[in-house]
GROMACS .gro file of N, CA and C in nm:
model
  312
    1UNK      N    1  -0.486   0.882   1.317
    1UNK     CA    2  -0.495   0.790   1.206
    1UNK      C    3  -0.614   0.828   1.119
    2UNK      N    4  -0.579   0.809   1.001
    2UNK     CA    5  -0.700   0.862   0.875
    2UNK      C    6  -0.733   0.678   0.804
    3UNK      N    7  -0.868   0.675   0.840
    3UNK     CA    8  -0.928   0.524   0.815
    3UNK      C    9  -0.987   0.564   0.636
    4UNK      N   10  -0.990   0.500   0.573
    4UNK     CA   11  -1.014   0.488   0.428
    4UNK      C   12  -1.173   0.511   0.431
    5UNK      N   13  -1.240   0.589   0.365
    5UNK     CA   14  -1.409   0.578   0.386
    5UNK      C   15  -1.446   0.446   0.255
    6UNK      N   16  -1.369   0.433   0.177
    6UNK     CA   17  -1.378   0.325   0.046
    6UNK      C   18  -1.377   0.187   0.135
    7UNK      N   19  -1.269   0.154   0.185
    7UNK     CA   20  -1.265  -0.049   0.193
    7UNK      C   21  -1.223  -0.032   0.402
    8UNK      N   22  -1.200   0.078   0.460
    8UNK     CA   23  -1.182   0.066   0.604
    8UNK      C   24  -1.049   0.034   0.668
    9UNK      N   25  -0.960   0.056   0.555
    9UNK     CA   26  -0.772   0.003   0.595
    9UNK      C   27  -0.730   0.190   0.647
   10UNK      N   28  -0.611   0.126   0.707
   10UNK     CA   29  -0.550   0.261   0.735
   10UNK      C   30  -0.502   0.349   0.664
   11UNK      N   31  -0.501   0.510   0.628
   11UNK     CA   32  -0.439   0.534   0.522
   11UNK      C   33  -0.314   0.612   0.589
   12UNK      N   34  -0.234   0.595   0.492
   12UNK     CA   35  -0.072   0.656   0.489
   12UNK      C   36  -0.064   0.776   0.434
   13UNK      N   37  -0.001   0.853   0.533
   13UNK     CA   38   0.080   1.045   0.441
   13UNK      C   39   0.144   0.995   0.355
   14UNK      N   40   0.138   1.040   0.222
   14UNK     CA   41   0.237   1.055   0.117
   14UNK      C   42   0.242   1.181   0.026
   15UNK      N   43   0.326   1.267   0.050
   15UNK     CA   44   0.336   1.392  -0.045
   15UNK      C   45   0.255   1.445   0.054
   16UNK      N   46   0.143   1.492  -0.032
   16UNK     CA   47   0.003   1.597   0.033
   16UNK      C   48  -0.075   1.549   0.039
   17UNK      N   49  -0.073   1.417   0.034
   17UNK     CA   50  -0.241   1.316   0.068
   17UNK      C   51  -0.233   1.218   0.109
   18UNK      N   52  -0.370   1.161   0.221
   18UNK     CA   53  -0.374   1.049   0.278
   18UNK      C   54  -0.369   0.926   0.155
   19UNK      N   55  -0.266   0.859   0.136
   19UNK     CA   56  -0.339   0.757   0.077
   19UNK      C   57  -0.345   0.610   0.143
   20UNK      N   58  -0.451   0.524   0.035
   20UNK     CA   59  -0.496   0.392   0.100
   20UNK      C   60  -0.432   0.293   0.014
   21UNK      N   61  -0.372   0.190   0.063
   21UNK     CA   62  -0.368   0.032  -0.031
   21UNK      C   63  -0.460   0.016  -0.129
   22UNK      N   64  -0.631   0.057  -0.137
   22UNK     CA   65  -0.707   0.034  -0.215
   22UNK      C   66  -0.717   0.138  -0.362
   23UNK      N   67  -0.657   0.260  -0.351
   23UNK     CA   68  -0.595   0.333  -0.417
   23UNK      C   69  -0.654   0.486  -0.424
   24UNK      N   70  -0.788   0.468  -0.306
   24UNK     CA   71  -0.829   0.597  -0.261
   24UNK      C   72  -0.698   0.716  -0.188
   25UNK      N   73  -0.758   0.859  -0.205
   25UNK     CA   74  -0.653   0.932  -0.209
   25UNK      C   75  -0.693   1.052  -0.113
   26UNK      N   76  -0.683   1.107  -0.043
   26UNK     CA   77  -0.759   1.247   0.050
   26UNK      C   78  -0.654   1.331   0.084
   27UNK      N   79  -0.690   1.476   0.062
   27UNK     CA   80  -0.626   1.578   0.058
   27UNK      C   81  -0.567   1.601   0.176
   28UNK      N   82  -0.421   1.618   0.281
   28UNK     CA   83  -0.426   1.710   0.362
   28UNK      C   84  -0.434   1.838   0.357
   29UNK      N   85  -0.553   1.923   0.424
   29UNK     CA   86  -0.573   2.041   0.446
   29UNK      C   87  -0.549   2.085   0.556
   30UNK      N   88  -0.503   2.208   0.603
   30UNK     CA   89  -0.457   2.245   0.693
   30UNK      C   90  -0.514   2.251   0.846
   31UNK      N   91  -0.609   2.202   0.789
   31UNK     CA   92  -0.726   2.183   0.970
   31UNK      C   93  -0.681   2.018   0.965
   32UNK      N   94  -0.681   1.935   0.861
   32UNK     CA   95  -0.626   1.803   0.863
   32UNK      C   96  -0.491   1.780   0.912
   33UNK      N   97  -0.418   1.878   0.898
   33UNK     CA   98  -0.260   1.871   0.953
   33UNK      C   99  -0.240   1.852   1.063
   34UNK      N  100  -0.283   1.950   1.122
   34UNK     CA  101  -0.308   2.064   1.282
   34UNK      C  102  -0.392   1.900   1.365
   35UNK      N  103  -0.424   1.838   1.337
   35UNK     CA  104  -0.551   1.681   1.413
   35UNK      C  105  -0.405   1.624   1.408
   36UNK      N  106  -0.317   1.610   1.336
   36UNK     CA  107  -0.189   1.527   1.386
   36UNK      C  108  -0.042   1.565   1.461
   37UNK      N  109  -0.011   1.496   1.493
   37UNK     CA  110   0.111   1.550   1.561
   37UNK      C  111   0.196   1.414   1.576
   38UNK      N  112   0.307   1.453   1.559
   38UNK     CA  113   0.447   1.292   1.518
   38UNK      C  114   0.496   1.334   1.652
   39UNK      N  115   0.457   1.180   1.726
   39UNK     CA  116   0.463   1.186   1.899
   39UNK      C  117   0.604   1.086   1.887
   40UNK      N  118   0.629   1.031   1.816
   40UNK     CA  119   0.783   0.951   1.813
   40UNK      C  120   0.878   0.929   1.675
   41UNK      N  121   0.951   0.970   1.686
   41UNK     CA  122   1.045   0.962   1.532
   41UNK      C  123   1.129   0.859   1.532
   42UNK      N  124   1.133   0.809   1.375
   42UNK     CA  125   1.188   0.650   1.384
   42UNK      C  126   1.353   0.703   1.350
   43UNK      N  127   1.392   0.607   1.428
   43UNK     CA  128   1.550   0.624   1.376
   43UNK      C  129   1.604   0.539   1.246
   44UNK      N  130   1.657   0.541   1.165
   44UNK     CA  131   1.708   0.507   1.046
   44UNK      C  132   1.760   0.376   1.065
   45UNK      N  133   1.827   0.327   1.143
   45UNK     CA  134   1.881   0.192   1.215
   45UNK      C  135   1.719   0.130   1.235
   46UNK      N  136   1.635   0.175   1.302
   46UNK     CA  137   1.502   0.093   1.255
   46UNK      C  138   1.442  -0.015   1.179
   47UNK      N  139   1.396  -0.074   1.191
   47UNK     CA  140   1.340  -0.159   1.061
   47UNK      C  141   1.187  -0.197   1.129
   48UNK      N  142   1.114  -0.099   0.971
   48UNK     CA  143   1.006  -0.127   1.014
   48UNK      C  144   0.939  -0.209   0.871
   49UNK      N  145   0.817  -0.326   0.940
   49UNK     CA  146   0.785  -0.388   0.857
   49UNK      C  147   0.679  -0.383   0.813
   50UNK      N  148   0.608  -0.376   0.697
   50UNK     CA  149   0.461  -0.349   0.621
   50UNK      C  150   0.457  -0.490   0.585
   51UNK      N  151   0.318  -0.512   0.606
   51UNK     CA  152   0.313  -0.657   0.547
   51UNK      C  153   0.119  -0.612   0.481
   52UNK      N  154   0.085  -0.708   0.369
   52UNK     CA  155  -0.015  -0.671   0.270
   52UNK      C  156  -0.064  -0.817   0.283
   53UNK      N  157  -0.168  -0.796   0.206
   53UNK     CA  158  -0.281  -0.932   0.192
   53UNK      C  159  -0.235  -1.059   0.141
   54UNK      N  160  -0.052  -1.028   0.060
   54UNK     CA  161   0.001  -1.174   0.027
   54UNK      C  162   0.061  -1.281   0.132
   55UNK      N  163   0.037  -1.204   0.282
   55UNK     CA  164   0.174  -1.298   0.390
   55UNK      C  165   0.075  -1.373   0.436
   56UNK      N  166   0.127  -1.512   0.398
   56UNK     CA  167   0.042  -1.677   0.424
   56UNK      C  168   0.091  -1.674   0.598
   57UNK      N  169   0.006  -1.633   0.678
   57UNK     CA  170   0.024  -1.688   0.833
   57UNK      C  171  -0.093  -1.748   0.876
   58UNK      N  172  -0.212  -1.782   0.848
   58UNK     CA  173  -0.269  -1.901   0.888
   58UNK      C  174  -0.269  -2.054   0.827
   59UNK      N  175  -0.295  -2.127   0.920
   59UNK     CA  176  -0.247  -2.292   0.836
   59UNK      C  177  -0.389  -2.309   0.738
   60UNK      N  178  -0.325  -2.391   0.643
   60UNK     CA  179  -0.432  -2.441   0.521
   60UNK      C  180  -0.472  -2.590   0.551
   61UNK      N  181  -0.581  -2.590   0.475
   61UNK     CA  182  -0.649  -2.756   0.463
   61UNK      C  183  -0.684  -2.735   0.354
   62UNK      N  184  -0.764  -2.897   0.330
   62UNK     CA  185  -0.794  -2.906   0.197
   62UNK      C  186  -0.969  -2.910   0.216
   63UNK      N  187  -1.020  -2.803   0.202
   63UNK     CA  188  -1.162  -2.789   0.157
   63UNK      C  189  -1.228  -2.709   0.069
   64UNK      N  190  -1.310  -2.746   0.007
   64UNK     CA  191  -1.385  -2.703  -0.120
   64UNK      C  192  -1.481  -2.563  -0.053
   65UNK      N  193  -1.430  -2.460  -0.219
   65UNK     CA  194  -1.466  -2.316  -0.132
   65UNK      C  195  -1.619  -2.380  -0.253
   66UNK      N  196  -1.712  -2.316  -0.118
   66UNK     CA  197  -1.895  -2.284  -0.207
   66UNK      C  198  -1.857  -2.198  -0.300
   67UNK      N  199  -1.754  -2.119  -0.309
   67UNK     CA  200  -1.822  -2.005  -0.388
   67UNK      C  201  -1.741  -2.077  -0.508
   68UNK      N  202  -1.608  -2.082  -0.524
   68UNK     CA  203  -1.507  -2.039  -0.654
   68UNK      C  204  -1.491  -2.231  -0.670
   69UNK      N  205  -1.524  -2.293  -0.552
   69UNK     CA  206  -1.504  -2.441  -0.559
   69UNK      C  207  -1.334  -2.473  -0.543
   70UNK      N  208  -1.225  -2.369  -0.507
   70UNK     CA  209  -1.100  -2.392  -0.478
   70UNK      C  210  -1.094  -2.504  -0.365
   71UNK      N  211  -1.000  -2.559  -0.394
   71UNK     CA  212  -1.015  -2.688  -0.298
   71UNK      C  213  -0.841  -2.702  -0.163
   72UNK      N  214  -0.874  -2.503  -0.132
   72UNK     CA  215  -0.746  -2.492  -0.028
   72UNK      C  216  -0.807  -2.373   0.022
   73UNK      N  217  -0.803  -2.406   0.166
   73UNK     CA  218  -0.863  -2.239   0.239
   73UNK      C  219  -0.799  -2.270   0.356
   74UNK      N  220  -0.768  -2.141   0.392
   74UNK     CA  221  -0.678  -2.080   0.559
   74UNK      C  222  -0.808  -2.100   0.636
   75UNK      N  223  -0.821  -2.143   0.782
   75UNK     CA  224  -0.875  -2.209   0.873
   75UNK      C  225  -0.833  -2.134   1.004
   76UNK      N  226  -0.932  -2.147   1.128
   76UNK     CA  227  -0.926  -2.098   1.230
   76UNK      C  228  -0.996  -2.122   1.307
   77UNK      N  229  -0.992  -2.175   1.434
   77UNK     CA  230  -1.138  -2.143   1.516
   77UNK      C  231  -1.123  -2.019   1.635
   78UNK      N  232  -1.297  -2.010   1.638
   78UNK     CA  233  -1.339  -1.919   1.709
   78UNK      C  234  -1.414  -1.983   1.822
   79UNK      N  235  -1.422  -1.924   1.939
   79UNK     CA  236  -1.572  -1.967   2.051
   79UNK      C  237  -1.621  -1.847   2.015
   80UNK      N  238  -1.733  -1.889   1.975
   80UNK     CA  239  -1.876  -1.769   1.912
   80UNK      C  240  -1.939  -1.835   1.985
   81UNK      N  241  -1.975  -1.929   2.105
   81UNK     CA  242  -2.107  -1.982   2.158
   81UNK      C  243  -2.089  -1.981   2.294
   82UNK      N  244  -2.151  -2.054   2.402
   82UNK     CA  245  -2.102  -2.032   2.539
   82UNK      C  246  -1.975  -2.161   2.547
   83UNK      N  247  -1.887  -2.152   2.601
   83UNK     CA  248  -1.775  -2.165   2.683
   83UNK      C  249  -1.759  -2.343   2.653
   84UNK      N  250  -1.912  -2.417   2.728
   84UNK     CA  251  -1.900  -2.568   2.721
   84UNK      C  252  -1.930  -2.610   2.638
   85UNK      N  253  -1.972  -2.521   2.486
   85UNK     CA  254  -2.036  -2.645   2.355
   85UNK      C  255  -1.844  -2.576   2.252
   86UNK      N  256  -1.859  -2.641   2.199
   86UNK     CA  257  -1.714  -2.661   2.111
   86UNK      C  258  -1.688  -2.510   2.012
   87UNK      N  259  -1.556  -2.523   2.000
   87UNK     CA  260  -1.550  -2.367   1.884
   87UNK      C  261  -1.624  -2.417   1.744
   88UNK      N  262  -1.626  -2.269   1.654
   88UNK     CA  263  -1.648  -2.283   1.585
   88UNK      C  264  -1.525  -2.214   1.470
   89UNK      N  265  -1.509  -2.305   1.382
   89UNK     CA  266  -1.414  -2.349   1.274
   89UNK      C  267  -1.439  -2.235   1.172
   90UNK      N  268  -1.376  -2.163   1.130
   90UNK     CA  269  -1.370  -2.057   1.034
   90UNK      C  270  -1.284  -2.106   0.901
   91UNK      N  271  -1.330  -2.082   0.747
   91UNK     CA  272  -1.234  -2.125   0.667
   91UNK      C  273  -1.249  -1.975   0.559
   92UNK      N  274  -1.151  -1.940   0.540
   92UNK     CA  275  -1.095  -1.877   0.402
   92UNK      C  276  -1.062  -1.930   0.248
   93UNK      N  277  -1.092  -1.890   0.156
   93UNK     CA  278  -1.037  -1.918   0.021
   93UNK      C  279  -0.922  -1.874   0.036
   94UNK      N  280  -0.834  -1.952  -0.044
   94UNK     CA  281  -0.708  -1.876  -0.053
   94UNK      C  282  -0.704  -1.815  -0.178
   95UNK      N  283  -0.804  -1.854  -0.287
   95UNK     CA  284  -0.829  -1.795  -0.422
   95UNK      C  285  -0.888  -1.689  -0.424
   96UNK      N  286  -1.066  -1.667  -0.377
   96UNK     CA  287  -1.122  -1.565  -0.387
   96UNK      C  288  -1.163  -1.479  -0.209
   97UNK      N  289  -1.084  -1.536  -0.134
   97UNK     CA  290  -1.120  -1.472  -0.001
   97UNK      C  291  -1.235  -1.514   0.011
   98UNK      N  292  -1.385  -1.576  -0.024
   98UNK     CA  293  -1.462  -1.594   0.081
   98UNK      C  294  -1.435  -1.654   0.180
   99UNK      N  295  -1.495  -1.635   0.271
   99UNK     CA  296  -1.522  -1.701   0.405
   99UNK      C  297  -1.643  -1.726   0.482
  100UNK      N  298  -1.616  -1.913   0.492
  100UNK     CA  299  -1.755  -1.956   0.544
  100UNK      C  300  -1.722  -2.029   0.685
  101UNK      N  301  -1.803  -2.124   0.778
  101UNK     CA  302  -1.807  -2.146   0.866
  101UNK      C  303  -1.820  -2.334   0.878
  102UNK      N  304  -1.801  -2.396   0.941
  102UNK     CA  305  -1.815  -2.496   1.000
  102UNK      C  306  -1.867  -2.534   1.181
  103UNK      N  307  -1.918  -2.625   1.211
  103UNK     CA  308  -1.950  -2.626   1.377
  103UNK      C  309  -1.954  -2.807   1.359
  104UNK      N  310  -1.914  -2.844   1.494
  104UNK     CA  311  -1.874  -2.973   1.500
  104UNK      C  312  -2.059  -3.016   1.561
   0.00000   0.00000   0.00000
């Protein structure tokens, strides 16, 4: 796998170059070729699925982002602490992507 040195996503063969979602582009050269090898081939009956930064799979609430002041962000918790004090609550913009924190 060829990782993007620009934003850190995976990049994809296309034509003669790695490219990235972010719209960075890198040459395969022939010492770059020779580092890969296609260990399974997809069959055509296949269906394979790409999914990008628009697929809504975490649940929303209604809280006010600090930054943009949007008043809807994707939510989550985490245990970031030891085991017996409570998780901690993660929220997303759904407007500008920041992401800040909450703790009960």
């Amino acid at each position: 796998m060829e990782f993007c040195p620009k934003c850190g996503a995976i990049m994809f063969p296309k034509d003669d170059t790695f490219q990235c979602k972010c719209g960075h582009k890198k040459e395969i050269t022939k010492d770059l070729a020779n580092k890969y090898e296609v260990s399974e081939k997809v069959d055509t009956k296949d269906n394979i699925i790409f999914t990008g930064d628009d697929v809504r799979t975490l649940p929303t609430t209604r809280s006010e982002c600090p930054k943009c002041k949007n008043m809807e962000a994707f939510w989550w918790l985490q245990q970031t602490r030891r085991a017996d004090e409570s998780e901690t609550r993660f929220l997303r913009c759904t407007a500008c992507k920041h992401t800040w924190r909450e703790y009960d």
